[in-house]
Amino acid sequence: MKKYINFFIRFTVTALLVLYLFKKIEITQFLNVFVLINPFVFLFASLLYILSSYISTLRWKIFLQEKDLKISTLFSLYLIGSFFNNILPGIIGGDVVKILMIKEKTGIKKAIASVFMERYTGLFALLLISLIFFILFYNKIPKQIFLWIVPVSFFGFFVGTVCLMLISKIKFFQEFKDYIFSYTKKQILKGFFYSLIVQFIVIISVYVIFYGFKISISFFELCVFLPIIILISMLPISVSGIGVREWCFILFFGKSFGEPQVVAVSLLWFLSQAFASTVGGIEYLRFKKPLNVKKK
């Protein structure tokens, strides 16, 4: 019941954000911009999302350390997770689905640890990209108070890491931490390298969509602001970040490129991910049940 209540709250917040969004901008202007997109740009952005998912699967494989689980199987499970995140959001998250589908094979703690490290290195890479471009191009970035979210978020990431290590004294978290510390430096660095590739592919996909709308945006500016938009959109405020993401695009890019234009970019970016995620729905029909293979 608690899950359903939480979903209802998030759905309500999403609806209110979207309603207020289209009250603020002229919907006719938005539609006029939206229909101008080249369909090949949309398809290319969707393909980039699938490519990023495949590289994310390679990253997951590094931390899973399970020889019997092939890359092809994990890729299918990753797409299934994306399907639940983008197409069927709310009650159960994509990462939870992935954990449930491999826990019989790997054990619950190992499954959680692998997904955690996959996401942890991804988040670190995302924030690091934003911080580096923030430092390198600070003088060229439009000045606004929200710009300081970049270093604050990076600092908060390390504070959160320290806090996680402190609560690991609890038995379950202690065992969880043991799994985390069992990873070698080579595994972590390799996973981080894949994470950098994934995040740059995501940034490129949004850059391509801007280009598809004939909006000339600086790539380094996108490298600074997009990671923060992704981070804020990940907060459990709305369903799949809908509404929150669009308002963030207005906040960071609206003055430079126009509110209807950047909302169109944000929405098309989400739709390209959702479209690519439908492949995960097909894969889910194939699997349906967890991998009931006994752990060796």
Short mmCIF file of C-alpha atoms in Angstrom, two decimals, residues 70-227:
data_model
loop_
_atom_site.label_atom_id
_atom_site.label_comp_id
_atom_site.label_asym_id
_atom_site.label_seq_id
_atom_site.Cartn_x
_atom_site.Cartn_y
_atom_site.Cartn_z
CA LYS A 70 26.64 -14.02 -20.59
CA ILE A 71 26.83 -10.44 -21.84
CA SER A 72 23.83 -11.09 -24.10
CA THR A 73 21.73 -12.18 -21.10
CA LEU A 74 22.79 -9.22 -18.99
CA PHE A 75 22.14 -6.85 -21.89
CA SER A 76 18.59 -8.18 -22.12
CA LEU A 77 18.14 -7.70 -18.37
CA TYR A 78 19.54 -4.17 -18.61
CA LEU A 79 17.03 -3.31 -21.33
CA ILE A 80 14.27 -4.82 -19.19
CA GLY A 81 15.34 -2.52 -16.36
CA SER A 82 15.19 0.44 -18.73
CA PHE A 83 11.72 -0.66 -19.82
CA PHE A 84 10.48 -0.55 -16.22
CA ASN A 85 12.17 2.81 -15.59
CA ASN A 86 10.89 4.56 -18.71
CA ILE A 87 7.71 2.76 -19.76
CA LEU A 88 6.36 1.26 -16.52
CA PRO A 89 7.73 3.62 -13.84
CA GLY A 90 6.46 4.03 -10.31
CA ILE A 91 5.80 0.85 -8.35
CA ILE A 92 9.08 -0.97 -9.02
CA GLY A 93 12.34 0.43 -10.35
CA GLY A 94 14.43 -1.02 -13.13
CA ASP A 95 17.39 -1.75 -10.85
CA VAL A 96 15.13 -3.70 -8.49
CA VAL A 97 13.88 -5.74 -11.45
CA LYS A 98 17.45 -6.58 -12.47
CA ILE A 99 18.32 -7.63 -8.92
CA LEU A 100 15.25 -9.83 -8.61
CA MET A 101 15.97 -11.53 -11.93
CA ILE A 102 19.54 -12.51 -11.06
CA LYS A 103 19.37 -13.04 -7.28
CA GLU A 104 18.69 -16.78 -7.62
CA LYS A 105 21.83 -17.07 -9.67
CA THR A 106 24.19 -14.79 -7.75
CA GLY A 107 22.71 -14.34 -4.29
CA ILE A 108 20.90 -11.21 -3.14
CA LYS A 109 23.89 -9.37 -1.62
CA LYS A 110 26.09 -9.90 -4.65
CA ALA A 111 23.28 -8.79 -6.96
CA ILE A 112 22.71 -5.60 -4.94
CA ALA A 113 26.44 -4.87 -4.70
CA SER A 114 26.95 -5.20 -8.47
CA VAL A 115 24.05 -2.89 -9.32
CA PHE A 116 25.14 -0.43 -6.64
CA MET A 117 28.72 -0.24 -7.94
CA GLU A 118 27.48 0.08 -11.50
CA ARG A 119 25.34 3.05 -10.51
CA TYR A 120 27.93 4.47 -8.10
CA THR A 121 30.71 4.67 -10.71
CA GLY A 122 28.18 6.08 -13.19
CA LEU A 123 27.17 8.85 -10.80
CA PHE A 124 30.78 9.64 -9.96
CA ALA A 125 31.67 9.90 -13.66
CA LEU A 126 28.65 12.13 -14.27
CA LEU A 127 29.56 14.55 -11.48
CA LEU A 128 33.25 14.51 -12.38
CA ILE A 129 32.52 15.47 -16.00
CA SER A 130 30.36 18.34 -14.80
CA LEU A 131 33.00 19.56 -12.32
CA ILE A 132 35.89 19.40 -14.80
CA PHE A 133 34.02 21.38 -17.45
CA PHE A 134 32.82 23.78 -14.72
CA ILE A 135 36.44 24.51 -13.77
CA LEU A 136 37.81 24.66 -17.32
CA PHE A 137 35.08 26.83 -18.82
CA TYR A 138 33.84 28.81 -15.83
CA ASN A 139 34.52 32.16 -17.50
CA LYS A 140 32.51 31.17 -20.60
CA ILE A 141 29.47 29.77 -18.79
CA PRO A 142 26.39 32.00 -18.28
CA LYS A 143 26.52 33.08 -14.64
CA GLN A 144 23.59 32.14 -12.43
CA ILE A 145 23.24 31.08 -8.82
CA PHE A 146 22.21 27.53 -9.76
CA LEU A 147 25.62 27.10 -11.39
CA TRP A 148 27.04 26.35 -7.93
CA ILE A 149 24.99 23.18 -7.78
CA VAL A 150 27.89 21.63 -9.70
CA PRO A 151 30.62 21.81 -7.00
CA VAL A 152 28.06 21.39 -4.21
CA SER A 153 26.78 18.15 -5.77
CA PHE A 154 30.32 16.82 -6.18
CA PHE A 155 31.08 17.60 -2.52
CA GLY A 156 27.77 16.04 -1.46
CA PHE A 157 28.68 12.86 -3.31
CA PHE A 158 31.76 12.38 -1.14
CA VAL A 159 29.87 13.23 2.03
CA GLY A 160 27.29 10.60 1.08
CA THR A 161 30.06 8.07 0.48
CA VAL A 162 31.52 8.71 3.93
CA CYS A 163 28.07 8.38 5.52
CA LEU A 164 27.53 5.07 3.71
CA MET A 165 30.79 3.76 5.12
CA LEU A 166 29.76 4.81 8.63
CA ILE A 167 26.39 3.04 8.61
CA SER A 168 28.07 -0.09 7.31
CA LYS A 169 28.71 -1.11 10.92
CA ILE A 170 25.20 -2.58 10.87
CA LYS A 171 25.48 -6.32 10.08
CA PHE A 172 23.73 -6.28 6.68
CA PHE A 173 25.65 -3.21 5.56
CA GLN A 174 28.89 -4.70 6.85
CA GLU A 175 28.42 -7.73 4.61
CA PHE A 176 27.44 -5.39 1.78
CA LYS A 177 30.61 -3.36 2.32
CA ASP A 178 32.67 -6.57 2.23
CA TYR A 179 31.34 -7.22 -1.26
CA ILE A 180 32.20 -3.66 -2.29
CA PHE A 181 35.76 -3.90 -0.95
CA SER A 182 36.24 -7.26 -2.66
CA TYR A 183 36.46 -5.44 -6.01
CA THR A 184 39.99 -4.85 -7.21
CA LYS A 185 41.35 -1.46 -8.21
CA LYS A 186 41.48 -2.69 -11.80
CA GLN A 187 37.77 -3.57 -11.76
CA ILE A 188 36.80 -0.20 -10.30
CA LEU A 189 38.94 1.77 -12.76
CA LYS A 190 37.63 -0.25 -15.70
CA GLY A 191 34.05 0.26 -14.52
CA PHE A 192 34.71 3.97 -14.13
CA PHE A 193 36.17 4.15 -17.65
CA TYR A 194 33.02 2.57 -19.06
CA SER A 195 30.97 5.04 -17.00
CA LEU A 196 32.76 7.98 -18.62
CA ILE A 197 31.95 6.59 -22.06
CA VAL A 198 28.30 6.08 -21.10
CA GLN A 199 27.89 9.62 -19.77
CA PHE A 200 29.51 11.20 -22.81
CA ILE A 201 27.20 9.19 -25.08
CA VAL A 202 24.23 10.55 -23.11
CA ILE A 203 25.52 14.10 -23.48
CA ILE A 204 26.11 13.57 -27.21
CA SER A 205 22.55 12.27 -27.64
CA VAL A 206 21.12 15.47 -26.15
CA TYR A 207 23.55 17.54 -28.24
CA VAL A 208 22.25 15.74 -31.34
CA ILE A 209 18.65 16.55 -30.40
CA PHE A 210 19.54 20.24 -29.95
CA TYR A 211 21.13 20.08 -33.41
CA GLY A 212 17.97 18.43 -34.77
CA PHE A 213 15.98 21.46 -33.63
CA LYS A 214 18.59 23.71 -35.26
CA ILE A 215 19.64 25.06 -31.86
CA SER A 216 23.33 25.89 -31.66
CA ILE A 217 24.50 25.03 -28.15
CA SER A 218 28.03 24.84 -26.82
CA PHE A 219 29.05 21.26 -26.08
CA PHE A 220 31.05 22.27 -23.00
CA GLU A 221 28.03 24.14 -21.61
CA LEU A 222 25.99 20.97 -22.04
CA CYS A 223 28.71 19.00 -20.24
CA VAL A 224 28.37 21.31 -17.24
CA PHE A 225 24.59 21.55 -16.94
CA LEU A 226 23.23 18.24 -18.27
CA PRO A 227 24.77 16.09 -15.50
#
